[in-house]
Amino acid sequence: MSQASRQFVLALVLGIAMAASAGSAIAKDLGIAAFYGRWQGTGLSKSDLSIYFQLTARDLDVVIKPRGDGFTIAWTTVQRQKGDPNKPTVEKKTTEMTFIGAGQPGVWREAGAHDPMQAPYAWARITGNTLILNSLVIAPNGAYEFQVYRRQLTDRGMQLEFTSSREGERLRQAKGQLVKTAAE
């Protein structure tokens, strides 16, 4: 089966799974503890940055655990979006952030919040059954990139929706479905 055929089948299966779980909220105004655990799954990324890698498969791993009055979240993404389209280069990216209470229920800021001109500035909040993590990066030339990770709990696990934009123009969008594989 060709790479394009595998991606089409993965997109079809993922689309069916996401459609089946759409709108199936577990509860309103969940606490952060509902998101604790290890979550694993797959997703698809859509980008107009490359004509050869407009739609790519991703393997996803997310760990969310308590830390003080906040939480730590670490996510690993295995990407296949560079190199030869018939045999893409596999690249593994891991990010970890710690969030502390921001003075309001269901809202956190990244611990040690710092100057967004030097490193990403991030904050998180829960709306209903969705943990939303926002990240703002300002490049040395003053241009900005904004990333949003929406992790929605459903009766089938966790649905991920990621968007990235630069100066207001969408760079990439990814969607995935994860299942809980361990409690934290």
XYZ file of C-alpha atoms in Angstrom:
184
model
C 0.000 0.000 0.000
C 1.446 3.377 -0.976
C 2.052 6.183 1.534
C -0.813 8.182 -0.007
C -3.164 5.190 0.316
C -2.170 4.656 3.962
C -2.771 8.340 4.712
C -6.176 8.208 2.999
C -7.224 5.126 4.990
C -5.957 6.708 8.232
C -7.851 9.925 7.431
C -11.028 7.978 6.700
C -10.839 5.920 9.912
C -9.981 8.986 11.984
C -12.788 10.985 10.371
C -15.343 8.278 11.165
C -14.128 8.023 14.777
C -14.214 11.785 15.260
C -17.673 12.103 13.686
C -18.984 9.363 15.960
C -17.711 11.182 19.042
C -18.602 14.727 17.993
C -20.775 16.510 20.469
C -20.629 13.773 23.079
C -19.585 15.769 26.109
C -18.814 13.876 29.281
C -19.726 16.718 31.630
C -19.759 20.494 31.889
C -17.036 22.452 33.662
C -14.723 19.551 34.346
C -11.827 19.962 36.763
C -8.240 19.408 35.670
C -8.191 15.992 37.391
C -10.472 14.624 34.641
C -7.581 15.124 32.185
C -4.887 13.422 34.287
C -3.284 10.354 32.760
C -1.393 9.098 29.727
C -3.199 9.461 26.427
C -2.034 7.893 23.157
C -3.357 7.961 19.620
C -2.974 9.157 16.067
C -3.848 12.203 14.086
C -3.608 14.016 10.803
C -1.950 17.341 10.094
C -3.007 19.635 7.273
C -0.679 22.346 6.004
C -0.276 24.512 2.939
C 3.449 24.977 3.636
C 4.514 22.075 1.386
C 2.947 20.693 -1.781
C 4.291 17.213 -0.964
C 3.256 17.089 2.696
C -0.123 18.831 2.824
C -1.671 15.917 4.751
C 0.538 13.906 7.106
C -0.012 11.270 9.788
C 1.137 11.801 13.365
C 1.535 9.577 16.398
C 0.495 11.346 19.600
C 1.354 10.843 23.264
C 0.170 13.178 26.049
C 0.801 12.913 29.794
C -1.034 15.246 32.190
C -0.353 15.005 35.912
C -0.955 17.085 39.043
C 1.647 19.481 40.348
C 0.880 21.732 43.297
C -2.138 23.916 42.521
C -1.623 23.251 38.816
C -0.446 20.550 36.479
C 2.330 19.410 34.189
C 1.630 18.452 30.614
C 4.108 16.727 28.315
C 3.343 15.797 24.744
C 5.284 13.945 22.105
C 4.431 14.051 18.426
C 6.007 11.768 15.841
C 5.809 13.655 12.550
C 6.347 12.575 8.957
C 6.356 15.855 7.040
C 9.840 16.225 5.549
C 12.118 14.406 3.138
C 10.996 12.033 0.382
C 7.163 11.913 0.149
C 7.345 8.143 -0.493
C 9.573 7.592 2.551
C 9.225 10.639 4.831
C 11.750 11.503 7.494
C 10.433 10.599 10.955
C 10.877 13.403 13.470
C 9.999 13.166 17.161
C 9.183 16.373 19.072
C 8.565 16.539 22.814
C 7.322 19.538 24.786
C 6.738 19.814 28.537
C 5.120 22.692 30.399
C 4.114 23.271 34.011
C 1.106 25.451 34.798
C 0.168 27.112 38.077
C -3.102 28.652 39.215
C -3.827 32.087 37.756
C -6.159 33.218 40.539
C -9.410 32.048 38.922
C -10.873 28.538 38.869
C -10.061 26.639 35.695
C -7.352 29.087 34.537
C -3.569 28.570 34.735
C -0.445 30.319 33.529
C 2.845 28.712 32.693
C 5.076 28.520 35.761
C 7.857 31.068 35.664
C 5.965 33.108 33.067
C 8.517 35.087 31.149
C 9.101 37.567 28.362
C 7.420 36.303 25.138
C 10.255 37.953 23.186
C 12.600 35.356 24.727
C 10.466 32.179 24.912
C 6.849 31.105 24.374
C 4.254 32.596 26.710
C 1.551 30.048 27.550
C -1.674 29.808 29.522
C -4.422 27.215 29.864
C -8.087 27.081 30.761
C -10.935 24.618 30.912
C -14.193 25.341 29.165
C -16.786 22.607 29.639
C -15.001 19.357 28.825
C -12.130 20.971 26.910
C -8.647 21.841 28.158
C -7.384 24.712 25.987
C -3.669 25.515 25.970
C -2.559 28.722 24.200
C 1.029 29.583 23.302
C 2.373 32.858 21.923
C 5.844 33.057 20.373
C 7.370 36.336 19.205
C 10.224 36.076 16.712
C 13.278 38.372 16.935
C 11.845 40.456 14.050
C 8.602 41.024 16.004
C 6.444 38.602 13.990
C 4.278 36.350 16.117
C 3.063 32.766 16.000
C 0.020 31.669 17.967
C -0.724 28.025 18.750
C -3.892 26.590 20.275
C -4.262 23.012 21.564
C -7.836 21.941 22.341
C -8.056 18.644 24.186
C -11.705 17.646 24.518
C -12.806 14.672 26.615
C -15.477 12.538 24.971
C -16.987 9.145 25.710
C -14.314 7.712 23.368
C -11.275 9.359 24.958
C -9.601 12.636 24.097
C -10.088 14.531 20.866
C -7.203 16.849 19.945
C -7.507 19.881 17.714
C -4.375 21.958 17.098
C -4.055 25.173 15.094
C -1.002 27.271 14.411
C -1.019 30.693 12.788
C 1.630 33.273 12.000
C 0.637 36.913 11.817
C -3.011 35.780 11.632
C -2.529 33.351 8.714
C -3.070 29.644 9.380
C 0.090 27.564 9.062
C -1.079 24.151 10.195
C -4.091 22.352 11.585
C -4.022 18.901 13.171
C -6.729 16.659 14.566
C -6.351 13.454 16.473
C -8.052 10.914 18.660
C -6.371 9.570 21.793
C -7.333 6.955 24.344
C -6.334 6.841 27.994
C -3.704 4.160 28.517
C -2.721 4.886 32.143
C -3.883 6.930 35.132
C -1.604 9.495 36.770
